[in-house]
Coordinates of N, CA and C in Angstrom, one line a residue:
M5 N 36.9 -19.4 -14.8 CA 37.9 -19.1 -15.4 C 38.2 -17.5 -15.9
V6 N 37.2 -16.8 -16.0 CA 37.4 -15.4 -16.3 C 37.8 -14.6 -15.3
P7 N 37.4 -14.7 -14.0 CA 38.0 -13.8 -12.9 C 39.2 -14.5 -12.5
A8 N 39.5 -15.7 -12.8 CA 41.0 -16.1 -12.4 C 41.8 -15.5 -13.5
V9 N 41.5 -15.5 -14.8 CA 42.3 -15.0 -15.8 C 42.7 -13.5 -15.6
L10 N 41.7 -12.8 -15.1 CA 41.8 -11.3 -14.9 C 42.5 -11.3 -13.6
G11 N 42.6 -12.0 -12.8 CA 43.4 -11.7 -11.5 C 44.8 -12.2 -11.9
L12 N 45.0 -13.2 -12.8 CA 46.5 -13.4 -13.4 C 47.0 -12.2 -13.9
A13 N 46.2 -11.6 -14.8 CA 46.6 -10.5 -15.9 C 46.8 -9.5 -14.9
L14 N 46.0 -9.1 -13.9 CA 46.2 -7.9 -12.9 C 47.9 -8.1 -12.4
L15 N 48.1 -9.2 -12.2 CA 49.6 -9.4 -11.5 C 50.5 -9.6 -12.7
A16 N 50.4 -10.1 -13.8 CA 51.4 -10.4 -14.8 C 51.7 -9.3 -15.7
V17 N 50.5 -8.6 -16.3 CA 50.7 -7.6 -17.2 C 51.3 -6.4 -16.9
P18 N 51.2 -6.0 -15.6 CA 52.0 -4.6 -15.1 C 53.6 -5.0 -15.2
L19 N 54.0 -6.1 -14.8 CA 55.3 -6.5 -14.9 C 55.7 -6.8 -16.1
S20 N 55.0 -7.2 -17.3 CA 55.3 -7.3 -18.6 C 55.4 -6.2 -19.0
A21 N 54.6 -5.0 -18.7 CA 54.8 -3.8 -19.1 C 56.3 -3.1 -18.9
L22 N 56.6 -3.3 -17.4 CA 57.8 -2.8 -17.0 C 59.1 -3.4 -18.0
V23 N 59.1 -4.6 -18.3 CA 59.9 -5.5 -19.2 C 60.1 -4.7 -20.3
G24 N 58.8 -4.2 -20.9 CA 58.7 -3.7 -22.0 C 59.0 -2.3 -22.1
R25 N 59.5 -1.6 -21.2 CA 59.9 -0.3 -21.1 C 61.3 -0.2 -21.2
V26 N 62.1 -1.5 -20.8 CA 63.5 -1.5 -20.8 C 63.9 -1.0 -22.1
E27 N 65.3 -0.1 -22.1 CA 65.9 0.3 -23.3 C 67.0 -0.7 -23.3
W28 N 66.9 -2.0 -23.8 CA 67.7 -3.0 -23.9 C 69.3 -2.4 -24.7
S29 N 69.1 -1.4 -25.2 CA 70.3 -1.1 -26.0 C 71.4 -0.1 -24.9
T30 N 70.7 0.3 -23.9 CA 71.3 0.9 -23.0 C 71.2 0.4 -21.6
L31 N 70.7 -0.7 -21.5 CA 70.5 -1.3 -20.2 C 71.7 -1.5 -19.3
W32 N 72.9 -1.9 -20.1 CA 74.2 -2.0 -19.4 C 74.8 -0.8 -18.8
A33 N 74.5 0.1 -19.7 CA 75.2 1.3 -19.2 C 74.3 2.0 -18.3
D34 N 72.8 1.9 -18.2 CA 72.1 2.4 -17.1 C 72.2 1.7 -15.9
V35 N 72.6 0.2 -15.8 CA 72.7 -0.4 -14.4 C 74.3 0.1 -14.1
T36 N 75.0 0.3 -15.0 CA 76.5 0.6 -14.4 C 76.6 1.9 -14.3
S37 N 75.8 3.0 -14.3 CA 76.0 4.3 -14.1 C 76.6 4.5 -12.8
P38 N 77.1 5.4 -12.2 CA 77.9 5.9 -11.0 C 76.6 5.6 -10.0
E39 N 75.5 6.4 -10.5 CA 74.3 6.7 -9.4 C 73.8 5.4 -9.2
A40 N 73.5 4.4 -10.2 CA 73.0 3.2 -10.2 C 74.0 2.3 -9.4
V41 N 75.1 2.1 -9.6 CA 76.1 1.1 -8.9 C 76.2 1.7 -7.6
S42 N 76.2 2.9 -7.1 CA 76.3 3.3 -5.7 C 74.9 2.8 -4.9
A43 N 73.8 3.1 -5.5 CA 72.5 2.6 -5.1 C 72.4 1.2 -4.8
L44 N 73.0 0.3 -5.9 CA 73.0 -1.0 -5.9 C 74.0 -1.7 -4.9
G45 N 75.2 -1.1 -4.7 CA 76.2 -1.5 -3.8 C 75.6 -1.3 -2.3
L46 N 75.0 -0.2 -2.1 CA 74.6 0.1 -0.9 C 73.4 -0.8 -0.4
S47 N 72.5 -1.0 -1.3 CA 71.5 -2.0 -0.9 C 72.0 -3.5 -0.8
L48 N 73.0 -3.9 -1.4 CA 73.4 -5.3 -1.3 C 74.2 -5.3 0.1
V49 N 75.1 -4.3 0.4 CA 75.9 -4.2 1.6 C 74.8 -4.2 2.7
T50 N 74.0 -3.1 2.9 CA 73.1 -2.8 3.9 C 72.4 -4.2 4.1
G51 N 71.7 -4.7 2.9 CA 70.9 -6.0 3.0 C 71.4 -7.1 3.6
T52 N 72.7 -7.4 3.2 CA 73.5 -8.5 3.8 C 73.6 -8.3 5.2
I53 N 74.1 -7.1 5.6 CA 74.0 -6.9 7.1 C 72.8 -6.9 8.0
A54 N 71.8 -6.5 7.2 CA 70.4 -6.6 8.0 C 70.1 -8.1 7.9
T55 N 70.3 -8.9 6.9 CA 70.1 -10.4 6.9 C 70.8 -11.2 8.2
M56 N 72.1 -10.7 8.2 CA 73.0 -11.2 9.2 C 72.4 -10.9 10.5
V57 N 71.9 -9.7 10.9 CA 71.6 -9.3 12.3 C 70.0 -10.0 12.3
C58 N 69.3 -10.3 11.5 CA 68.1 -11.1 11.5 C 68.4 -12.5 11.8
V59 N 69.4 -13.0 11.3 CA 69.9 -14.3 11.6 C 70.1 -14.2 13.1
V60 N 71.0 -13.7 13.7 CA 71.5 -13.5 15.0 C 70.3 -13.4 15.8
L61 N 69.4 -12.6 15.9 CA 68.3 -12.2 16.5 C 67.0 -13.0 16.1
G62 N 66.9 -13.5 14.9 CA 65.7 -14.2 14.6 C 65.6 -15.7 15.0
V63 N 66.8 -16.3 14.6 CA 66.8 -17.8 15.3 C 66.3 -18.0 16.7
P64 N 66.9 -17.3 17.6 CA 66.5 -17.6 18.9 C 64.9 -17.1 19.0
L65 N 64.6 -16.2 18.6 CA 63.2 -15.7 18.5 C 62.3 -16.8 18.1
A66 N 62.4 -17.5 17.0 CA 61.8 -18.4 16.3 C 61.8 -19.7 17.4
L67 N 62.8 -20.0 18.1 CA 62.8 -21.2 18.7 C 62.1 -20.8 20.1
L68 N 61.8 -19.7 20.4 CA 61.4 -19.3 21.7 C 59.8 -19.4 21.4
I69 N 59.4 -18.9 20.1 CA 58.0 -19.0 19.8 C 57.6 -20.6 19.6
A70 N 58.4 -21.2 18.9 CA 58.1 -22.6 18.5 C 58.2 -23.6 19.9
R71 N 58.9 -23.2 20.9 CA 59.0 -24.1 22.0 C 57.9 -23.4 23.2
S72 N 57.4 -22.4 23.0 CA 56.6 -21.9 24.0 C 55.1 -22.5 23.7
G73 N 54.3 -22.4 25.3 CA 53.0 -22.8 25.2 C 52.0 -22.1 24.2
A74 N 51.0 -22.4 24.0 CA 50.0 -22.1 22.9 C 49.8 -20.5 23.2
R75 N 49.4 -20.1 24.3 CA 49.0 -18.7 24.5 C 50.2 -17.7 24.3
V76 N 51.3 -18.2 25.0 CA 52.4 -17.5 24.8 C 53.0 -17.3 23.2
A77 N 53.0 -18.3 22.7 CA 53.1 -18.5 21.2 C 52.4 -17.6 20.5
T78 N 51.2 -17.6 20.7 CA 50.5 -16.8 19.8 C 50.5 -15.1 20.2
L79 N 50.8 -14.7 21.5 CA 50.9 -13.7 21.7 C 52.4 -13.1 21.0
L80 N 53.6 -13.9 21.1 CA 54.7 -13.4 20.4 C 54.6 -13.5 19.0
R81 N 53.9 -14.4 18.5 CA 53.5 -14.5 16.9 C 52.8 -13.2 16.4
A82 N 52.1 -12.8 17.2 CA 51.3 -11.6 16.6 C 52.1 -10.2 17.1
V83 N 52.9 -10.3 17.8 CA 53.9 -9.2 17.8 C 55.1 -9.3 16.6
V84 N 55.3 -10.3 16.2 CA 56.4 -10.6 15.2 C 55.6 -10.1 13.9
T85 N 54.5 -10.5 14.0 CA 53.6 -10.1 12.7 C 53.2 -8.9 12.4
V86 N 53.3 -7.9 13.4 CA 52.8 -6.5 13.0 C 53.5 -5.8 12.1
P87 N 55.0 -6.0 12.1 CA 55.5 -5.2 11.0 C 55.1 -5.6 9.5
L88 N 54.8 -6.6 9.5 CA 54.3 -7.1 8.1 C 53.0 -6.5 7.6
V89 N 52.2 -6.2 8.7 CA 50.6 -5.6 8.3 C 50.7 -4.1 8.4
L90 N 51.6 -3.5 9.0 CA 51.8 -2.0 9.2 C 52.3 -1.2 8.0
P91 N 51.9 -0.2 7.5 CA 52.2 0.5 6.4 C 53.8 0.8 6.7
P92 N 54.8 0.6 5.8 CA 56.2 0.7 6.0 C 56.5 2.2 6.5
M93 N 55.7 3.2 6.1 CA 55.8 4.4 6.5 C 55.7 4.7 8.3
V94 N 54.7 3.9 8.8 CA 54.4 4.0 10.2 C 55.5 3.1 10.7
G95 N 56.4 2.2 10.2 CA 57.4 1.6 11.0 C 58.5 2.6 11.1
G96 N 58.8 3.4 9.9 CA 59.9 4.6 10.0 C 59.3 5.5 11.1
V97 N 58.2 6.0 11.0 CA 57.7 6.8 12.3 C 58.1 6.4 13.6
A98 N 57.9 4.8 13.6 CA 58.1 4.4 15.1 C 59.4 4.1 15.2
L99 N 60.3 4.1 14.5 CA 61.8 4.1 14.6 C 62.5 5.4 14.7
L100 N 61.7 6.5 14.1 CA 62.2 7.8 14.7 C 61.8 8.2 16.1
A101 N 60.6 7.8 16.6 CA 60.1 8.1 17.8 C 61.1 7.2 19.1
L102 N 61.5 6.1 18.4 CA 62.6 5.5 19.3 C 64.0 6.1 19.4
L103 N 64.7 6.1 18.1 CA 65.9 6.7 17.9 C 66.1 8.1 17.5
G104 N 65.0 8.8 17.1 CA 65.1 10.1 16.6 C 65.9 11.1 17.8
R105 N 65.9 12.4 17.3 CA 66.5 13.1 18.3 C 65.9 13.3 19.6
N106 N 64.7 13.2 19.6 CA 63.7 13.3 20.6 C 63.1 12.1 20.9
G107 N 63.6 10.9 20.6 CA 63.2 9.8 20.8 C 63.6 9.1 22.4
W108 N 62.9 8.0 22.4 CA 63.2 7.4 23.8 C 64.6 7.2 24.1
L109 N 65.3 6.6 23.0 CA 66.8 6.2 23.0 C 67.6 7.0 22.4
G110 N 67.0 7.8 21.4 CA 67.7 8.9 20.6 C 68.2 10.0 21.2
A111 N 67.5 10.4 22.5 CA 67.8 11.6 23.3 C 69.2 11.2 24.1
L112 N 69.3 9.9 24.5 CA 70.4 9.3 25.5 C 71.6 9.4 24.7
L113 N 71.3 8.6 23.3 CA 72.4 8.7 22.4 C 73.1 9.7 21.7
A114 N 72.0 11.0 21.7 CA 72.6 12.1 21.2 C 73.6 12.9 22.3
E115 N 73.4 12.6 23.7 CA 74.1 13.1 24.7 C 75.6 12.6 24.8
V116 N 75.7 11.4 24.2 CA 77.1 11.0 24.1 C 77.6 10.9 22.5
G117 N 77.0 11.8 21.9 CA 77.5 12.2 20.5 C 77.0 11.0 19.4
V118 N 76.1 10.0 19.7 CA 76.0 9.2 18.6 C 74.5 9.7 18.0
K119 N 74.7 9.7 16.5 CA 73.3 10.0 15.9 C 72.9 9.1 15.0
V120 N 71.8 8.3 15.1 CA 71.5 7.2 14.2 C 70.5 7.6 12.9
P121 N 69.6 8.4 13.0 CA 68.7 8.6 11.8 C 69.6 9.3 10.8
F122 N 69.1 8.9 9.6 CA 69.8 9.7 8.4 C 71.2 9.1 8.2
T123 N 71.5 7.9 8.6 CA 73.0 7.4 8.3 C 72.8 6.3 7.8
T124 N 74.1 5.4 7.5 CA 73.9 4.1 6.9 C 73.4 3.3 7.8
A125 N 73.5 3.5 9.1 CA 73.5 2.4 10.0 C 71.8 2.4 10.1
A126 N 71.1 3.5 9.9 CA 69.8 3.6 10.2 C 69.0 2.8 9.0
V127 N 69.7 2.8 7.9 CA 69.0 1.8 6.7 C 69.1 0.5 7.1
V128 N 69.9 0.0 7.9 CA 70.2 -1.2 8.3 C 69.1 -1.6 9.3
I129 N 68.8 -0.8 10.2 CA 68.0 -0.8 11.1 C 66.6 -0.9 10.8
A130 N 66.3 0.0 9.7 CA 64.8 -0.2 8.9 C 65.0 -1.2 8.2
Q131 N 65.7 -2.0 7.4 CA 65.7 -3.1 6.8 C 65.4 -4.3 7.8
T132 N 66.2 -4.5 8.9 CA 66.1 -5.5 9.9 C 64.6 -5.4 10.4
F133 N 64.2 -4.3 10.7 CA 62.7 -3.9 11.3 C 61.7 -4.8 10.5
V134 N 61.9 -4.5 9.0 CA 60.8 -5.0 8.2 C 60.8 -6.4 7.6
A135 N 62.3 -6.9 7.6 CA 62.6 -8.3 7.4 C 62.6 -9.3 8.2
L136 N 62.9 -8.8 9.5 CA 63.0 -10.0 10.5 C 61.8 -10.8 10.6
P137 N 60.5 -10.5 10.6 CA 59.2 -11.3 10.5 C 59.4 -12.4 9.4
F138 N 60.0 -12.2 8.3 CA 59.7 -13.2 7.3 C 60.8 -14.5 7.8
L139 N 62.0 -14.1 8.5 CA 62.7 -15.1 8.7 C 62.2 -15.8 10.0
V140 N 61.7 -15.1 10.9 CA 61.1 -15.6 12.2 C 60.1 -16.7 11.9
L141 N 59.1 -16.3 11.2 CA 57.9 -16.9 10.7 C 58.1 -18.1 10.0
A142 N 59.2 -18.0 9.1 CA 59.4 -19.2 8.2 C 60.1 -20.4 8.9
L143 N 61.1 -19.8 9.9 CA 61.7 -21.0 10.7 C 60.8 -21.5 11.8
E144 N 60.0 -20.7 12.4 CA 59.1 -21.0 13.5 C 58.3 -22.1 13.0
G145 N 57.8 -22.0 11.8 CA 56.8 -22.8 11.2 C 57.7 -24.3 10.8
S146 N 58.6 -24.3 10.5 CA 59.6 -25.4 10.3 C 60.0 -26.1 11.5
L147 N 60.2 -25.3 12.6 CA 60.6 -25.8 13.8 C 59.4 -26.5 14.4
R148 N 58.3 -26.2 14.3 CA 57.1 -26.7 14.9 C 56.7 -28.1 14.1
S149 N 57.0 -28.1 12.8 CA 56.7 -29.3 11.9 C 57.6 -30.4 12.3
T150 N 58.9 -30.0 12.7 CA 59.7 -31.1 13.0 C 59.6 -31.9 14.5
G151 N 58.8 -31.2 15.4 CA 58.3 -31.5 16.7 C 59.8 -31.4 17.6
I152 N 59.6 -32.2 18.7 CA 60.6 -32.2 19.6 C 61.3 -33.5 19.8
G153 N 60.6 -34.6 19.1 CA 61.2 -36.0 19.3 C 62.4 -36.3 19.3
Y154 N 63.0 -35.9 18.0 CA 64.4 -36.2 17.9 C 65.4 -35.4 18.9
E155 N 65.0 -34.1 19.3 CA 65.8 -33.6 20.4 C 65.8 -34.2 21.6
Q156 N 64.5 -34.7 21.8 CA 64.5 -35.4 23.4 C 65.5 -36.8 23.3
T157 N 65.4 -37.3 22.1 CA 66.0 -38.7 22.1 C 67.8 -38.2 21.9
A158 N 68.0 -37.2 21.4 CA 69.4 -36.8 21.5 C 69.9 -36.4 23.0
A159 N 68.7 -35.7 23.8 CA 69.2 -35.4 25.3 C 69.3 -36.7 25.9
A160 N 68.2 -37.7 25.8 CA 68.5 -38.9 26.4 C 69.6 -39.7 26.1
L161 N 70.4 -39.4 24.9 CA 71.6 -40.3 24.6 C 72.9 -39.4 25.2
G162 N 72.6 -38.3 25.9 CA 73.5 -37.5 26.7 C 74.0 -36.1 26.0
A163 N 73.4 -35.9 24.9 CA 74.0 -34.5 24.1 C 73.3 -33.3 24.8
G164 N 74.4 -32.6 24.7 CA 73.9 -31.1 25.7 C 73.2 -30.1 24.7
R165 N 72.8 -29.2 25.2 CA 71.8 -28.3 24.6 C 72.5 -27.6 23.2
W166 N 73.7 -27.1 23.4 CA 74.2 -26.4 22.3 C 74.4 -27.5 21.3
R167 N 74.8 -28.7 21.4 CA 74.9 -29.7 20.5 C 73.6 -30.2 20.0
I168 N 72.6 -30.1 20.6 CA 71.3 -30.7 20.3 C 70.9 -29.6 19.1
L169 N 71.2 -28.1 19.4 CA 70.7 -27.1 18.5 C 71.3 -27.2 17.3
W170 N 72.9 -27.4 17.3 CA 73.6 -27.5 16.0 C 73.5 -28.7 15.1
R171 N 73.5 -29.7 16.0 CA 73.3 -31.1 15.3 C 72.4 -31.7 15.1
V172 N 71.0 -31.1 15.6 CA 69.6 -31.6 15.4 C 68.5 -30.8 15.1
T173 N 68.6 -29.6 15.8 CA 67.3 -28.8 15.6 C 67.4 -28.0 14.4
L174 N 68.7 -27.4 14.2 CA 68.9 -26.4 12.8 C 68.8 -27.3 11.9
P175 N 69.7 -28.5 11.6 CA 69.8 -29.3 10.7 C 68.3 -29.6 10.0
L176 N 67.4 -30.1 10.8 CA 65.9 -30.4 10.8 C 65.3 -29.5 10.1
A177 N 65.4 -28.2 10.6 CA 64.7 -26.9 10.4 C 65.3 -26.2 9.2
A178 N 66.4 -26.9 8.6 CA 67.2 -26.0 7.4 C 66.4 -25.5 6.4
P179 N 65.4 -26.0 5.7 CA 64.7 -25.9 4.7 C 63.9 -24.5 5.2
G180 N 63.2 -24.4 6.3 CA 62.6 -23.4 6.7 C 63.6 -22.1 7.0
L181 N 64.8 -22.3 7.4 CA 66.0 -21.5 7.7 C 66.3 -20.8 6.6
I182 N 66.8 -21.5 5.4 CA 67.1 -20.9 4.3 C 66.2 -20.2 3.6
A183 N 64.8 -20.8 3.7 CA 63.8 -19.8 3.2 C 63.5 -18.7 3.7
G184 N 63.7 -18.6 4.9 CA 63.6 -17.4 5.9 C 64.7 -16.3 5.4
I185 N 66.0 -16.8 5.4 CA 67.2 -16.2 4.9 C 66.8 -15.4 3.7
V186 N 66.6 -16.5 2.5 CA 66.4 -15.7 1.4 C 65.3 -14.5 1.2
L187 N 64.2 -15.1 1.9 CA 63.1 -13.9 1.8 C 63.8 -12.7 2.6
C188 N 64.2 -12.9 3.8 CA 64.5 -11.8 4.5 C 65.4 -10.6 3.8
F189 N 66.4 -11.5 2.9 CA 67.4 -10.7 2.1 C 66.5 -9.8 0.9
A190 N 65.7 -10.4 0.5 CA 64.9 -9.8 -0.7 C 64.1 -8.9 0.1
R191 N 63.5 -8.9 1.1 CA 62.6 -7.9 1.6 C 63.4 -6.8 2.2
A192 N 64.7 -7.0 2.5 CA 65.6 -6.0 3.1 C 66.0 -5.0 1.8
I193 N 66.4 -5.6 0.6 CA 67.0 -4.9 -0.4 C 65.9 -4.0 -1.1
G194 N 64.4 -4.5 -0.9 CA 63.3 -4.1 -1.6 C 62.6 -3.0 -0.7
E195 N 63.2 -2.7 0.8 CA 62.7 -1.7 1.5 C 62.5 -0.4 1.0
F196 N 61.4 0.4 1.2 CA 61.3 1.7 0.8 C 61.0 2.6 2.1
G197 N 59.6 2.4 2.5 CA 58.9 3.3 3.1 C 59.6 3.8 4.6
A198 N 60.0 2.8 5.5 CA 60.8 3.0 6.6 C 62.1 3.7 6.3
T199 N 62.9 3.1 5.3 CA 64.1 3.5 5.0 C 63.9 5.1 4.7
A200 N 63.0 5.5 4.0 CA 62.9 6.9 3.6 C 62.8 7.8 4.6
L201 N 62.0 7.4 5.6 CA 61.5 8.5 6.5 C 62.6 8.4 7.6
F202 N 63.2 7.1 7.9 CA 64.2 7.0 9.1 C 65.5 7.3 8.8
A203 N 66.1 7.1 7.5 CA 67.3 7.0 6.9 C 67.5 8.3 5.9
G204 N 66.4 8.6 5.2 CA 66.5 9.7 4.3 C 66.9 9.3 2.9
N205 N 67.4 10.0 2.1 CA 67.6 9.7 0.9 C 68.8 10.4 0.1
A206 N 69.9 10.2 1.1 CA 71.4 10.7 0.7 C 72.1 10.1 -0.4
P207 N 72.4 10.2 -1.6 CA 73.0 9.3 -2.4 C 74.4 8.9 -1.8
G208 N 74.7 7.7 -1.8 CA 76.0 7.2 -1.5 C 76.0 6.9 0.0
V209 N 75.0 7.4 0.6 CA 74.9 7.3 2.3 C 73.6 6.3 2.5
T210 N 72.4 6.7 2.2 CA 71.5 6.1 2.6 C 70.3 5.8 1.5
Q211 N 70.8 6.5 0.0 CA 69.9 5.9 -1.2 C 70.1 4.7 -1.7
T212 N 69.2 3.7 -1.4 CA 69.3 2.3 -1.7 C 68.6 2.3 -3.3
M213 N 68.4 0.9 -3.9 CA 67.8 1.0 -5.1 C 66.4 1.5 -5.1
P214 N 65.4 1.2 -4.4 CA 64.2 1.6 -4.3 C 64.0 3.1 -3.9
L215 N 65.0 3.6 -3.3 CA 64.9 5.2 -3.1 C 65.4 5.8 -4.5
A216 N 66.4 5.2 -5.1 CA 67.0 5.5 -6.3 C 66.0 5.6 -7.4
I217 N 65.1 4.7 -7.3 CA 64.0 4.6 -8.5 C 63.1 5.4 -8.3
Y218 N 62.6 5.9 -6.9 CA 61.6 6.8 -6.6 C 62.0 8.1 -7.0
T219 N 63.5 8.4 -6.6 CA 64.0 9.7 -7.0 C 63.6 10.1 -8.5
A220 N 64.4 9.0 -9.4 CA 64.5 9.3 -10.6 C 63.0 9.7 -11.3
F221 N 61.9 9.2 -10.7 CA 60.7 9.2 -11.4 C 60.0 10.4 -10.7
N222 N 60.7 11.1 -9.8 CA 60.2 12.4 -9.4 C 61.1 13.5 -10.1
G223 N 61.9 13.1 -10.8 CA 62.6 14.1 -11.9 C 63.9 14.7 -11.1
A224 N 64.7 13.9 -10.3 CA 65.8 13.9 -9.7 C 66.8 12.5 -9.8
G225 N 68.2 13.0 -9.7 CA 69.1 11.8 -9.4 C 69.3 11.1 -10.6
V226 N 69.2 9.8 -10.5 CA 69.4 8.9 -12.0 C 68.3 9.1 -12.9
S227 N 68.6 8.8 -14.1 CA 67.6 9.2 -15.2 C 66.4 8.0 -15.2
Q228 N 65.3 8.1 -15.9 CA 64.4 7.2 -15.7 C 64.7 5.9 -16.4
G229 N 65.7 6.0 -17.2 CA 66.1 4.7 -17.9 C 66.8 3.9 -16.9
T230 N 67.6 4.5 -16.2 CA 68.3 3.8 -15.1 C 67.3 3.2 -13.9
A231 N 66.3 4.1 -13.9 CA 65.3 3.6 -12.8 C 64.4 2.3 -13.2
V232 N 64.3 2.2 -14.7 CA 63.5 1.2 -15.1 C 64.5 0.0 -15.0
A233 N 66.0 0.3 -15.5 CA 66.9 -0.9 -15.3 C 66.9 -1.5 -13.9
L234 N 66.8 -0.5 -12.8 CA 67.1 -1.1 -11.7 C 65.8 -1.7 -11.0
S235 N 64.5 -1.2 -11.6 CA 63.5 -2.2 -11.5 C 63.5 -3.4 -12.1
L236 N 63.9 -3.7 -13.1 CA 64.0 -4.9 -13.8 C 65.0 -5.8 -13.0
L237 N 66.1 -5.2 -12.4 CA 67.1 -5.8 -11.7 C 66.3 -6.5 -10.3
L238 N 65.5 -5.3 -9.6 CA 64.6 -5.9 -8.5 C 63.7 -7.1 -8.8
L239 N 63.2 -6.9 -9.9 CA 62.1 -8.1 -10.5 C 62.8 -9.4 -10.8
T240 N 64.0 -9.2 -11.1 CA 64.7 -10.4 -11.3 C 65.2 -11.0 -10.1
T241 N 65.7 -10.2 -9.3 CA 66.0 -10.8 -7.8 C 64.8 -11.3 -7.1
A242 N 63.5 -10.7 -7.4 CA 62.4 -11.4 -6.8 C 62.2 -12.6 -7.3
V243 N 62.3 -12.8 -8.5 CA 62.0 -14.2 -9.3 C 62.9 -15.1 -8.9
A244 N 64.4 -14.8 -8.7 CA 65.2 -15.6 -8.1 C 65.1 -16.1 -6.8
V245 N 64.5 -15.3 -5.9 CA 64.1 -15.6 -4.6 C 63.3 -16.4 -4.5
L246 N 62.0 -16.4 -5.2 CA 60.9 -17.4 -5.3 C 61.5 -18.8 -5.8
L247 N 62.3 -18.7 -6.7 CA 62.8 -20.0 -7.1 C 63.6 -20.6 -6.1
L248 N 64.4 -20.0 -5.5 CA 65.3 -20.5 -4.3 C 64.4 -21.0 -3.2
V249 N 63.4 -20.4 -2.9 CA 62.4 -20.8 -1.7 C 61.9 -22.2 -2.3
R250 N 61.4 -22.2 -3.5 CA 60.6 -23.4 -4.0 C 61.9 -24.5 -3.8
A251 N 63.0 -24.4 -4.2 CA 64.0 -25.2 -4.2 C 64.3 -25.9 -2.7
W252 N 63.9 -24.9 -1.8 CA 64.4 -25.4 -0.4 C 63.1 -25.9 0.2
R253 N 62.1 -26.0 -0.4 CA 60.9 -26.6 0.2 C 60.9 -27.7 0.3
P254 N 60.8 -28.3 1.8 CA 60.7 -29.7 1.9 C 59.7 -30.6 1.0
G255 N 60.5 -31.6 0.3 CA 60.0 -32.6 -0.7 C 60.1 -32.0 -2.1
A256 N 60.7 -30.9 -2.2 CA 60.8 -30.2 -3.7 C 61.6 -31.0 -4.5
G257 N 62.9 -31.9 -4.1 CA 63.4 -32.7 -5.0 C 62.6 -34.0 -5.4
A258 N 61.7 -34.6 -4.4 CA 60.9 -35.5 -4.8 C 59.7 -35.2 -5.5
A259 N 59.3 -34.0 -5.9 CA 58.3 -33.5 -6.5 C 58.7 -33.4 -7.8
R260 N 60.0 -33.0 -8.2 CA 60.6 -32.9 -9.6 C 61.2 -34.5 -10.0

């Protein structure tokens, strides 16, 4: 019990301290300040776009992994998992190496006048890079657990591939898909490291909530009161995400 309580305290006490630092009398003013609204709006917009991109790319990738043989699936799963274990800063360096002015694709894009780094598009790309594994792994696990028996039955009854996908495969894997989307969105709006290196920290263009918080605690941009308020907002979002994931977990309704 002693080490367990200490471990729980290590996780809970700092969050409690954060809540204790909030100036409740100025909370609304802090959250609605122009700088905070700009950072919040940019985070929500780019996070939503990144999540949509993750759905478009991640659902087929999850299907490919789930329906591949053991060796291929292990290899693909390892590639997808790499961004989860890499330091976010390394992800930013990798994106610069690909899309920077002297990068593999960046040099070609520069020749036609397209610049990606340090733009709002770079924020979306960085968020997608770090958030995509959450959706893929959550959905792939759900697809594997449902198996292919119902798909084979639908095919035997004459259903085509697309009809099986939309009427059988995705509905059966819906809990994993919803959980993946929610986790993906939460990770996207909380992204910091890759965004800072690849997109920069320009207010109104690339300064998301995590970057605004970091800037405030380094003596620039929004006030520290606003930074604490935004931190509380991110904490609240994280708690809401966990509750949503639990609500969509298979059997959650029966457990209640």
